[in-house]
XYZ file of N, CA and C in Angstrom:
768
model
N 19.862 16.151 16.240
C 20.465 15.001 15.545
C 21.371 15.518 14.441
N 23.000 15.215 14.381
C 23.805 15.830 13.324
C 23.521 14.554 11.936
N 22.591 14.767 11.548
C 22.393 14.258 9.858
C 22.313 15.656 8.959
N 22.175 15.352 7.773
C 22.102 16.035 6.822
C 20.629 17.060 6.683
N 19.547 16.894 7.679
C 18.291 17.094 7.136
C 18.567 18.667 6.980
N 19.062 19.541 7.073
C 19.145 21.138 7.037
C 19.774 21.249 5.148
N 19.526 19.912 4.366
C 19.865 20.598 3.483
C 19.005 19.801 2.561
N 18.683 20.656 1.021
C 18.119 19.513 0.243
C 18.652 18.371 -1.058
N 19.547 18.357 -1.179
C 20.092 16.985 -1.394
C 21.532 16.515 -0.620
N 21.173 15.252 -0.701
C 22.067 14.593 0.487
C 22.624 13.252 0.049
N 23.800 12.835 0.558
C 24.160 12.045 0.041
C 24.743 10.765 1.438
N 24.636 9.427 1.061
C 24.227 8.309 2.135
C 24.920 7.047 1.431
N 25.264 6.139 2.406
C 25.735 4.767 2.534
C 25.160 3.720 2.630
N 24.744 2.678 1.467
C 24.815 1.623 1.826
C 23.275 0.934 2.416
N 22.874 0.350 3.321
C 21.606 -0.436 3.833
C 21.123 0.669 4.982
N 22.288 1.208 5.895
C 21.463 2.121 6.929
C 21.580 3.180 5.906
N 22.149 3.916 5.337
C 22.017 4.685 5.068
C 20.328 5.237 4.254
N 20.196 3.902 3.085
C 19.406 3.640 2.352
C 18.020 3.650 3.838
N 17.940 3.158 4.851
C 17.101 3.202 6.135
C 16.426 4.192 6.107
N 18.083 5.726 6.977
C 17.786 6.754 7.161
C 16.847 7.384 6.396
N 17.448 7.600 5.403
C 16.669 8.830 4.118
C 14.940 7.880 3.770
N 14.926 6.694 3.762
C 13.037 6.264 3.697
C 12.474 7.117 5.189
N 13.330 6.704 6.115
C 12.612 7.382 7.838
C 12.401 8.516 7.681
N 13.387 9.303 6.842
C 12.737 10.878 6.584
C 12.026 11.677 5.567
N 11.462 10.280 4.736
C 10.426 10.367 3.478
C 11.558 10.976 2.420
N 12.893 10.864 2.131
C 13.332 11.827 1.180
C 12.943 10.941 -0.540
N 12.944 11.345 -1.334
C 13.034 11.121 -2.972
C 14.692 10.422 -2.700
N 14.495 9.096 -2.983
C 15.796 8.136 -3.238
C 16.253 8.172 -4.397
N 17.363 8.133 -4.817
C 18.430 7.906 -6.017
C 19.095 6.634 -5.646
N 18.995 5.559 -6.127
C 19.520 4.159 -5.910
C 21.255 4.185 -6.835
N 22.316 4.660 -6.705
C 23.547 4.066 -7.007
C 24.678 2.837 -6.434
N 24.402 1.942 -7.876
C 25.504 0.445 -7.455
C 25.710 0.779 -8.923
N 26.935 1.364 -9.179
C 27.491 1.016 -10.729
C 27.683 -0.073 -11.182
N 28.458 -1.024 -10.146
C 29.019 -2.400 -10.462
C 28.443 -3.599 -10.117
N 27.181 -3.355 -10.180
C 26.678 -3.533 -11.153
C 24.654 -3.281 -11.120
N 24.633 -3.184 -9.807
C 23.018 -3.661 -10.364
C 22.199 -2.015 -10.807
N 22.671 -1.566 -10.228
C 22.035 0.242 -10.912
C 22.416 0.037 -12.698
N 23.563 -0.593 -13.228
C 23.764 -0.198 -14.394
C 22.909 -1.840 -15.440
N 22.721 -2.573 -14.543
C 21.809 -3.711 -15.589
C 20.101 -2.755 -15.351
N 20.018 -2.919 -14.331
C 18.326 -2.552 -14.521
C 18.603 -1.088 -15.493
N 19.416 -0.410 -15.206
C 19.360 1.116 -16.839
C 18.808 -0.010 -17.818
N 20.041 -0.530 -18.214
C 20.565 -1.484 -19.451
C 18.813 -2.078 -19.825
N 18.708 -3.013 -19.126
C 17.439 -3.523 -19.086
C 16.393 -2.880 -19.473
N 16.444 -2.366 -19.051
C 14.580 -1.247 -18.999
C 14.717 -0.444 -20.505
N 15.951 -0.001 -20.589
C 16.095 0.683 -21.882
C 15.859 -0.466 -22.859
N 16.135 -1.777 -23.283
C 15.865 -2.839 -23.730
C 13.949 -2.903 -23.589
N 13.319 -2.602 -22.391
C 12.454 -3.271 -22.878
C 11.748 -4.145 -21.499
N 12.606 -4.930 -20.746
C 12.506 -6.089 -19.710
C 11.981 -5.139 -18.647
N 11.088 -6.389 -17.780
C 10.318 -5.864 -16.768
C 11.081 -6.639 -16.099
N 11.702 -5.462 -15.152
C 12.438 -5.730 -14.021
C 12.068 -5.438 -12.116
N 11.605 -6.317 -11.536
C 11.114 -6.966 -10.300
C 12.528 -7.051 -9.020
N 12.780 -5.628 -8.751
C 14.276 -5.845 -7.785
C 13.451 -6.782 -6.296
N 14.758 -7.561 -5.924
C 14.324 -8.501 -4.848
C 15.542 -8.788 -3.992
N 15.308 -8.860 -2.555
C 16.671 -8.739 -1.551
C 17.141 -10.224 -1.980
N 18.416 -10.632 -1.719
C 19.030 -12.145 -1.694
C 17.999 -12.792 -0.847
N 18.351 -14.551 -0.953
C 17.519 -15.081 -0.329
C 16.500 -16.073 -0.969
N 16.006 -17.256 0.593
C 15.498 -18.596 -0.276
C 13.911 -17.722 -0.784
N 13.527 -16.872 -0.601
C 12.307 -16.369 -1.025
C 11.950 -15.595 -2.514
N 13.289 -15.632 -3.312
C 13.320 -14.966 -4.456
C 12.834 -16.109 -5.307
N 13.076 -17.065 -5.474
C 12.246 -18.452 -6.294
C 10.598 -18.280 -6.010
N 10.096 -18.223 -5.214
C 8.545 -18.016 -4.759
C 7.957 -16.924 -5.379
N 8.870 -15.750 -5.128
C 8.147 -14.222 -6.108
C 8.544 -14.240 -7.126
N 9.580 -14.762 -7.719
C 9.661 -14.922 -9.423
C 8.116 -15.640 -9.542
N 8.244 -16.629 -9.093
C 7.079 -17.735 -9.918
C 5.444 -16.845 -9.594
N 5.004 -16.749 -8.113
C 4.025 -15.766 -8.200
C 3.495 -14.136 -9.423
N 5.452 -13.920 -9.747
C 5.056 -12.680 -10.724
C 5.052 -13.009 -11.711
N 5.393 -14.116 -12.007
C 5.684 -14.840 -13.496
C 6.746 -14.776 -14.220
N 7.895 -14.167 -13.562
C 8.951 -14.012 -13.914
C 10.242 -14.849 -13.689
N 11.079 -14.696 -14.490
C 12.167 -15.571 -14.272
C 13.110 -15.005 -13.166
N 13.821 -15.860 -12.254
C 14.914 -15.500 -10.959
C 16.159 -15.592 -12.336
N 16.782 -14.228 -11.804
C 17.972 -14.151 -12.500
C 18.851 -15.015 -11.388
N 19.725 -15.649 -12.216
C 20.796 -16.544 -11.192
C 22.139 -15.317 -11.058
N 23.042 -16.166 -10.799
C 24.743 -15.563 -10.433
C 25.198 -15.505 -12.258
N 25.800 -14.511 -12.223
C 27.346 -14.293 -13.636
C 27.152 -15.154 -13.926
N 28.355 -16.268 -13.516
C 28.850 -17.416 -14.116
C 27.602 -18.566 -14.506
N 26.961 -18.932 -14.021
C 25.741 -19.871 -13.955
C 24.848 -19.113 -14.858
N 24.395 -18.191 -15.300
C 23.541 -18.226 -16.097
C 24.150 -17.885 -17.511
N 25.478 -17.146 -17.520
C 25.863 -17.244 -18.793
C 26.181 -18.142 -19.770
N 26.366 -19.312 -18.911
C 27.231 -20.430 -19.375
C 25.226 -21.184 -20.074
N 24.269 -20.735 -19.397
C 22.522 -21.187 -20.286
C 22.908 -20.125 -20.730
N 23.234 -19.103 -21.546
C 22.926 -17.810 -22.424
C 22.047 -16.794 -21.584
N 22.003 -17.135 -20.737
C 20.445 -16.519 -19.895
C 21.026 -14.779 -19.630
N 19.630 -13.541 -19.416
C 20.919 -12.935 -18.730
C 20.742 -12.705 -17.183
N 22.218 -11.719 -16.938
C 22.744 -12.079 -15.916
C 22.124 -10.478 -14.614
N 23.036 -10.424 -14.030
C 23.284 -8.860 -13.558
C 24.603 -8.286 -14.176
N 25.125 -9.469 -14.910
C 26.208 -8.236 -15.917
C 25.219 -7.440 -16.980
N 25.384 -6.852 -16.688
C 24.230 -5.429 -17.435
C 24.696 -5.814 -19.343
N 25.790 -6.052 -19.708
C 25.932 -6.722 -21.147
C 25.091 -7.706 -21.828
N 24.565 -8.629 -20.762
C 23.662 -9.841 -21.267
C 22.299 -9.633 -21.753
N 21.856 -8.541 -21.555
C 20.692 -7.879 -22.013
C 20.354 -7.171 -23.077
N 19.490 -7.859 -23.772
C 19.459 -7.424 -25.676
C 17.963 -7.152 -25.868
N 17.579 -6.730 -27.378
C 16.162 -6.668 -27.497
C 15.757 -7.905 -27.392
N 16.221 -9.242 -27.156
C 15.886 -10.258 -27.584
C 15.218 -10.564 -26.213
N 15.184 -9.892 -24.684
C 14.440 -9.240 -23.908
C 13.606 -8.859 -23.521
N 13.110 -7.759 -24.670
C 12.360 -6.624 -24.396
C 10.856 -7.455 -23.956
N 10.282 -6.749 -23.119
C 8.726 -7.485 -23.057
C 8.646 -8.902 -21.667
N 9.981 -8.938 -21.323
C 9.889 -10.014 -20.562
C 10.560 -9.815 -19.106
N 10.434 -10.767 -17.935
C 9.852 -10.625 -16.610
C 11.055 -11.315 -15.828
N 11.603 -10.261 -15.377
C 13.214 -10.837 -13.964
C 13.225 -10.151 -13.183
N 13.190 -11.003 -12.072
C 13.451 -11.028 -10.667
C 14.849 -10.843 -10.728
N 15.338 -9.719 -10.188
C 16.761 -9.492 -9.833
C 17.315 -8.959 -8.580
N 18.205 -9.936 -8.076
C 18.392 -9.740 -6.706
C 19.650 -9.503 -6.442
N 20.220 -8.799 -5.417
C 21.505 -8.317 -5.217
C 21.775 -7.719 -4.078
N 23.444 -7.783 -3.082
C 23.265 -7.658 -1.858
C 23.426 -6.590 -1.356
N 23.989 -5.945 -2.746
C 23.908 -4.049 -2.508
C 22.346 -3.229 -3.026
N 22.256 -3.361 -4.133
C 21.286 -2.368 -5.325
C 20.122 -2.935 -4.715
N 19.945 -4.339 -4.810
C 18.490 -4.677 -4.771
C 18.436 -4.430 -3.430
N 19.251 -4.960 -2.738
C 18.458 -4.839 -0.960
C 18.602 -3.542 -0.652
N 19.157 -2.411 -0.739
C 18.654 -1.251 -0.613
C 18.090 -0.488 -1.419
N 17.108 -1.340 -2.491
C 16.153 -1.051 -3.380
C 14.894 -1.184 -2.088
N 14.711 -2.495 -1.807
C 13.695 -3.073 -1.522
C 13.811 -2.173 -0.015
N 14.817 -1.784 1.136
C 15.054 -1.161 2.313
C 14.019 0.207 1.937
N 14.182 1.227 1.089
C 13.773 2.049 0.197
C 12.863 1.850 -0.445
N 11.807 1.000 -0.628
C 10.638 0.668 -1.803
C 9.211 1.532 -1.352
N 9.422 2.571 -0.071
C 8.198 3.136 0.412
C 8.403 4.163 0.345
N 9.161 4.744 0.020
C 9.469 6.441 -0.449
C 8.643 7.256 -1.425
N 8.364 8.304 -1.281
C 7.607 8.857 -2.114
C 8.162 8.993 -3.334
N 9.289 8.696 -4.360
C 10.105 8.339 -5.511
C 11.410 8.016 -4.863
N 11.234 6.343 -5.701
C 12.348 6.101 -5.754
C 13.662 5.313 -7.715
N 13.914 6.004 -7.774
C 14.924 6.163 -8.919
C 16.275 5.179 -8.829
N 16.414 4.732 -9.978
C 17.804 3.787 -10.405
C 19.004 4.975 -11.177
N 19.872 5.075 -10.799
C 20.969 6.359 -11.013
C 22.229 5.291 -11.392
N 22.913 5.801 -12.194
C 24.483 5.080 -12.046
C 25.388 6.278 -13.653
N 26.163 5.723 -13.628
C 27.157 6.910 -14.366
C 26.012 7.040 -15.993
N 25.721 5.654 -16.507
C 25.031 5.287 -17.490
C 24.158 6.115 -17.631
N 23.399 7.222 -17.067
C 22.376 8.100 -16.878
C 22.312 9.126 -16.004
N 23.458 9.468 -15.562
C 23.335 10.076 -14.544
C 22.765 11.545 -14.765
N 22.612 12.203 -15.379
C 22.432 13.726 -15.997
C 20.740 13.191 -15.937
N 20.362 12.548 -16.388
C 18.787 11.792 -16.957
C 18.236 11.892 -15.626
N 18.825 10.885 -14.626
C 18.268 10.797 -13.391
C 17.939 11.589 -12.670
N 19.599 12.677 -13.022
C 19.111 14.248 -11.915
C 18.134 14.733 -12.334
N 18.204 15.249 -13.583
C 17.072 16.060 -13.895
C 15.542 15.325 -13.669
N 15.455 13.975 -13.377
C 13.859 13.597 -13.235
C 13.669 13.852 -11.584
N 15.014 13.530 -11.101
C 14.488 13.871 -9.378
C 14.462 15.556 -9.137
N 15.211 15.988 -9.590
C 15.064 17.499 -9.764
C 13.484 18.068 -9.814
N 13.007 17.362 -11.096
C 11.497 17.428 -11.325
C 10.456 17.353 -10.291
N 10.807 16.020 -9.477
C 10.174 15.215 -8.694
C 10.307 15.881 -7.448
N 11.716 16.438 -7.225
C 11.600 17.337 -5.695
C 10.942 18.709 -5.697
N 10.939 19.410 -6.954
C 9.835 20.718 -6.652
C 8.384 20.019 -6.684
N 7.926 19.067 -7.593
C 6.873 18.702 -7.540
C 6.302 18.129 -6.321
N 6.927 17.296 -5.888
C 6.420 16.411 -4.061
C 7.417 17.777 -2.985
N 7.672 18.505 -3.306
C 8.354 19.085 -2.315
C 8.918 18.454 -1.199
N 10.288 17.430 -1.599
C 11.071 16.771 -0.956
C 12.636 17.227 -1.135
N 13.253 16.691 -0.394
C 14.826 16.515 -0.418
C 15.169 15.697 -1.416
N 16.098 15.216 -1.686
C 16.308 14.339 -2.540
C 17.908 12.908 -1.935
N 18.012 12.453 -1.524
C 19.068 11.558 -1.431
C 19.491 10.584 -2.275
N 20.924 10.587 -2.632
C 21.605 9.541 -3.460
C 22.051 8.639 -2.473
N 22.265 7.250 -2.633
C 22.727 6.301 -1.858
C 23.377 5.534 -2.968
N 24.444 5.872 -1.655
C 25.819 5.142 -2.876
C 25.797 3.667 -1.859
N 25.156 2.256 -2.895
C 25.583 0.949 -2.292
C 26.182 0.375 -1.618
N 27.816 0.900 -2.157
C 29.024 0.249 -1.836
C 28.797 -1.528 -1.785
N 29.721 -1.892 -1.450
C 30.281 -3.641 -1.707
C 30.052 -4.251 -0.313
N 30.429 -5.414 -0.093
C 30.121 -5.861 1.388
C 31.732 -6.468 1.452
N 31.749 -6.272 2.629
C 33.331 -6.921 2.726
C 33.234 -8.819 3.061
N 33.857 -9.303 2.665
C 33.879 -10.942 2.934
C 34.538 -11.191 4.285
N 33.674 -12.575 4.941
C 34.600 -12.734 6.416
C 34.635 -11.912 7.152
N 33.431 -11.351 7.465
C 33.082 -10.331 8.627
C 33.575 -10.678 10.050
N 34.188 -10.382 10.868
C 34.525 -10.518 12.495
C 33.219 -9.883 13.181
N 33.261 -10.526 14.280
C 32.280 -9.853 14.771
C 32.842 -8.591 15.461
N 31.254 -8.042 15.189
C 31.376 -6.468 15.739
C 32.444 -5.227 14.579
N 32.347 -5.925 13.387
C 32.924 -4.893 12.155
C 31.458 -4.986 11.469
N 32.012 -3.796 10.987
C 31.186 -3.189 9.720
C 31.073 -4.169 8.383
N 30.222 -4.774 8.410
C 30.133 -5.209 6.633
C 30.395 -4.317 5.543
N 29.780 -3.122 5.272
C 29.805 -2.069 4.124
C 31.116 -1.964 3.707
N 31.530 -2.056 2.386
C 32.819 -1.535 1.985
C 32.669 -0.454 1.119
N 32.672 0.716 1.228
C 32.610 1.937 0.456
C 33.648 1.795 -1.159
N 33.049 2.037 -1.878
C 33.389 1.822 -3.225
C 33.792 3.110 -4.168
N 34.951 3.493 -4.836
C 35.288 4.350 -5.951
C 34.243 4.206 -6.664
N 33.892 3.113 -7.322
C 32.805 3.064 -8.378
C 31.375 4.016 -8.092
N 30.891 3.671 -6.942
C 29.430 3.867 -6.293
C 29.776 5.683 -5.628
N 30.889 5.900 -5.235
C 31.252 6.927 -5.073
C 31.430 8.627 -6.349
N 31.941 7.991 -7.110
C 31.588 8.334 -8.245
C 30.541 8.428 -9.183
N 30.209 7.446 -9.143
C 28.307 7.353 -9.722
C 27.244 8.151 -8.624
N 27.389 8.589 -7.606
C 26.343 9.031 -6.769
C 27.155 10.715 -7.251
N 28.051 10.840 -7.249
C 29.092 12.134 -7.606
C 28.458 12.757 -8.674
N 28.444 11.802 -9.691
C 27.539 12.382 -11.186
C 26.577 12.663 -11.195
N 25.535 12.160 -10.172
C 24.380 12.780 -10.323
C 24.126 13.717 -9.380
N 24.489 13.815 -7.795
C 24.762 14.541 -6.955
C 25.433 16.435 -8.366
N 25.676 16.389 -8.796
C 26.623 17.087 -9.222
C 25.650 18.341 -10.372
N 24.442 17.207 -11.093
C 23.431 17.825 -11.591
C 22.441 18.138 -10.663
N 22.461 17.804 -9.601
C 21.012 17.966 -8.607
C 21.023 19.520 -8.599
N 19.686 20.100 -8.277
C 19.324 21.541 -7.849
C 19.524 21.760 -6.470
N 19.628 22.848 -5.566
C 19.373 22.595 -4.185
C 20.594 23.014 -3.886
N 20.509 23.506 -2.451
C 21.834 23.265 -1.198
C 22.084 22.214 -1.189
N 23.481 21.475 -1.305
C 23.723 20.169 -1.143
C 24.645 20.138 0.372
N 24.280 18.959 0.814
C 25.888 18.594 2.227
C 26.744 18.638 2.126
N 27.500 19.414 3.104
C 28.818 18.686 2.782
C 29.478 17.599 2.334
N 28.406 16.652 2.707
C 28.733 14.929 2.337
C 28.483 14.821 0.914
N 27.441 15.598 0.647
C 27.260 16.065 -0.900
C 27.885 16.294 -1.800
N 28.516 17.919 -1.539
C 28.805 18.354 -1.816
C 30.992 17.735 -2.486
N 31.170 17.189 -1.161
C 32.649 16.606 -1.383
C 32.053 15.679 -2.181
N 31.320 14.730 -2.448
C 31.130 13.695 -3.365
C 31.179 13.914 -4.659
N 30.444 15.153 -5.150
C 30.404 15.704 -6.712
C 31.423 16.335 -6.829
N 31.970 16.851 -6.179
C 33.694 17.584 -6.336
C 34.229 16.076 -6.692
N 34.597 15.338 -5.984
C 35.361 14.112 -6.030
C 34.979 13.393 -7.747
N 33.708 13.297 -8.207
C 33.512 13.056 -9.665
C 33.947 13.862 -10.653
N 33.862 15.232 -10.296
C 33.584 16.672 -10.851
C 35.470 16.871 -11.495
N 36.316 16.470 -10.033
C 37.449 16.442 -10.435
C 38.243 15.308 -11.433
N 37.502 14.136 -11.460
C 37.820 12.997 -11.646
C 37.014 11.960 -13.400
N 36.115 13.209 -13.910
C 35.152 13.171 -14.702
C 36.519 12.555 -16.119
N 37.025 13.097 -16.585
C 38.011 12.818 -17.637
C 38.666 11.299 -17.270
N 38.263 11.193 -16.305
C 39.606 9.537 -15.797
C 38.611 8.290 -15.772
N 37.191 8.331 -15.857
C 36.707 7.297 -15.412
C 36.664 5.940 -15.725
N 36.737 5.681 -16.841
C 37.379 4.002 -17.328
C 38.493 3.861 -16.910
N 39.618 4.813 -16.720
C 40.705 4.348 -15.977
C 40.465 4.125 -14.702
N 39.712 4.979 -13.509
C 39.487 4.790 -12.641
C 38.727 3.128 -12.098
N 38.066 3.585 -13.087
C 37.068 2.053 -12.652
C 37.448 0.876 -13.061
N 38.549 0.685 -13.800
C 39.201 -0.445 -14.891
C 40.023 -0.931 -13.598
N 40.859 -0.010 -12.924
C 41.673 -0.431 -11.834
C 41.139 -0.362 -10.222
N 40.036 -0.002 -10.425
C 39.403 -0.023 -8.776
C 39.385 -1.408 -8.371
N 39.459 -1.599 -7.045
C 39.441 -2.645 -6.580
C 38.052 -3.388 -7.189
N 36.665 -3.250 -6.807
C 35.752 -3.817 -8.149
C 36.217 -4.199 -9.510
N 36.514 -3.313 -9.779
C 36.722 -3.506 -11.390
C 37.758 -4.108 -11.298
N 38.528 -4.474 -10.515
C 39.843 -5.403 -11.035
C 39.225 -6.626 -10.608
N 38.130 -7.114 -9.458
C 37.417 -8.316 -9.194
C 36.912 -8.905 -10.642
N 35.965 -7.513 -10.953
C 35.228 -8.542 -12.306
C 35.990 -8.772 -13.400
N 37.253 -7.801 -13.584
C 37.963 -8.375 -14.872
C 38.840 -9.479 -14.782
N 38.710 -9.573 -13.001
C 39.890 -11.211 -12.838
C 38.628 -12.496 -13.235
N 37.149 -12.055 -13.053
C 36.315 -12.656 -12.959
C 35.790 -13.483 -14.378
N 36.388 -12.005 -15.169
C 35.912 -12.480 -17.010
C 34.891 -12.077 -17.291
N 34.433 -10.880 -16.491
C 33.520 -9.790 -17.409
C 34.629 -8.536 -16.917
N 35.411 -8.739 -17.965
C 35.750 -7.386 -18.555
C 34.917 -6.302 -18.894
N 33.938 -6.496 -20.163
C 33.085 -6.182 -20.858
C 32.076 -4.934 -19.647
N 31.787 -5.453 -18.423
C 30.506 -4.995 -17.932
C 31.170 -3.861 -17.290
N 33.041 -3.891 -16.897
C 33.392 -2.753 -16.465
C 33.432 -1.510 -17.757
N 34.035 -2.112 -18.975
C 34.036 -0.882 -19.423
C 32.566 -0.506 -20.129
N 31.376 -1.480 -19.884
C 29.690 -0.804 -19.871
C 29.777 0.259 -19.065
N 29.901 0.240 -17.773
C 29.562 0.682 -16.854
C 30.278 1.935 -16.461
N 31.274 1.940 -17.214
C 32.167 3.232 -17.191
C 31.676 4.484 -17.966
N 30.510 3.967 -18.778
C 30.269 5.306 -19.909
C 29.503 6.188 -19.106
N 29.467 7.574 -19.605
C 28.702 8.624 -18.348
C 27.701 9.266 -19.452
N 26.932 8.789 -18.832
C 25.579 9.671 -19.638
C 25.298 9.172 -20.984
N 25.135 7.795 -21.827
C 24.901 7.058 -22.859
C 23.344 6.516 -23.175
N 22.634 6.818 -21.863
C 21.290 6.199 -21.541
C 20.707 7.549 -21.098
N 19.184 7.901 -21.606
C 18.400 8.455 -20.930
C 17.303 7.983 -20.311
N 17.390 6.807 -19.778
C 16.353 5.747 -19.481
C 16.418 6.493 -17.806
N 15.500 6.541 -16.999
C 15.143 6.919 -15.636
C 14.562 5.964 -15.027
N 14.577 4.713 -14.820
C 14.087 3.537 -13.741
C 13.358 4.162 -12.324
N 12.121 4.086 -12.324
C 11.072 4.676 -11.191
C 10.556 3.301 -10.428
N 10.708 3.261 -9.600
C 10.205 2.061 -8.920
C 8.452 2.359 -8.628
N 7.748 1.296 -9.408
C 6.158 2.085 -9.130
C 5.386 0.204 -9.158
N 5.300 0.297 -8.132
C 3.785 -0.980 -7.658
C 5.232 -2.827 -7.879
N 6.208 -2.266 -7.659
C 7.181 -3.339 -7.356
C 8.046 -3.823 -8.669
N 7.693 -2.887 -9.539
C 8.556 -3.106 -11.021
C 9.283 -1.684 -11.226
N 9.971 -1.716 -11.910
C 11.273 -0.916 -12.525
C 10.547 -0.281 -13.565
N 10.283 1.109 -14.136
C 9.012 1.331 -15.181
C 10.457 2.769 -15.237
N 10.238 2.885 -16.846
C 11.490 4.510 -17.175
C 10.423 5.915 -17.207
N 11.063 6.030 -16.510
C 10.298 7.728 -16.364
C 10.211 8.808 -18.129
N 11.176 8.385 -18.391
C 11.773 9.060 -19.745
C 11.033 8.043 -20.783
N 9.850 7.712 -20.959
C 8.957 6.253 -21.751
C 9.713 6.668 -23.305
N 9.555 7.786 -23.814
C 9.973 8.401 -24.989
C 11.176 7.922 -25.736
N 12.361 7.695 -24.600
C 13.798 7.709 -24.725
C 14.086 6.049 -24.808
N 14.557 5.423 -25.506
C 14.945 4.696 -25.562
C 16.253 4.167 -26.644
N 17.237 3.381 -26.416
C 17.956 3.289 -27.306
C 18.409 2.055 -27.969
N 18.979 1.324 -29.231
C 19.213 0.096 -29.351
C 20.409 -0.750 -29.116
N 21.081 0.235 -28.371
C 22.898 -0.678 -27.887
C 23.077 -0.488 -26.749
């Protein structure tokens, strides 16, 4: 089978991708910069117990069973103050409290991924933090390690196309941490952290004008692109353990 398994970190796409690497037990790295990898950082460093959950009429039922609140869409919950998955809406005013957050990249190949022997929240916001805890985590469980870059879904699917839209943003964020990992990396790897590695000095420009980032700033969160652009501002490590978001780094925390 031509996959990656002859090496130990590896780098993957999206819902199958996110598949593959659980089928071969690897240590997951979850990257969606734009947004849901960089609210649950945001979050957890705040404080909030965060409950990732695929889209869908079943996310109202497990909020209320966990006791937590269903985060809604951007626009709809900002306009109640509530917060959102713009990773900005999240303050100490937070900390201590219970969201269901769902999304059609981060969370559903959170939840695709939720049986892995570690699985980790990565995005530019931490990326140095993250490597070094899976780093930890792969001599310790003696695993591989895989980043899965989200990517976007394309709108108005035809049949028999690909949904996945591969993303600069998610490409780059899997790049940054791919880049600290230990190990033989893939080729698929390996070009990915070159591609950040070269591109490290440009990234608010990059991401300000990526096709994403020009969605949410036509959208009116400006704000969450240039959050999401900072590299390494958070040492918070998001571990997925018994269906909540818990920071590996408990020590580290920050107040902005």
């Amino acid at each position: 089978m031509f996959d990656q398994e002859p090496f130990n970190c590896r780098m993957e796409w999206g819902r199958r991708g996110a598949r593959e690497a659980t089928e071969r037990g690897d240590i997951i790295i979850i990257t969606d910069v734009l947004s849901f990898s960089s609210t649950v950082i945001t979050a957890v460093n705040f404080g909030s117990v965060i409950y990732p959950f695929p889209p869908g009429p079943g996310g109202k039922a497990y909020a209320e069973k966990e006791g937590a609140e269903l985060i809604s869409g951007r626009s709809v919950a900002a306009k109640a103050g509530k917060p959102t998955l713009s990773p900005v809406t999240f303050n100490e005013e937070h900390g201590g409290k219970k969201y269901v957050l769902t999304s059609q990249n981060g969370a559903f190949c959170t939840w695709i991924a939720s049986k892995v022997p570690a699985l980790l929240i990565g995005s530019l916001l931490n990326a140095s933090s993250v490597a070094t805890a899976a780093n930890r985590l792969g001599k310790k469980l003696d695993k591989p390690v895989t980043v899965v870059a989200c990517g976007e879904r394309w709108e108005d699917i035809q049949e028999n196309e690909d949904g996945l839209r591969p993303s600069v943003e998610d490409y780059l964020g899997t790049g940054a941490v791919l880049a600290k990992l230990d190990g033989d990396k893939s080729p698929e790897a390996e070009v990915c952290a070159a591609a950040f590695m070269s591109s490290a000095d440009r990234l608010s420009e990059l991401l300000w004008e990526c096709g994403s980032g020009r969605e949410l700033r036509t959208r009116g969160f400006k704000a969450d692109v240039k959050h999401c652009s900072q590299l390494d501002v958070y040492k918070i490590v998001p571990v997925l353990e018994n269906g909540i978001f818990v920071n590996r780094n408990s020590s580290e925390r920050r107040g902005s």
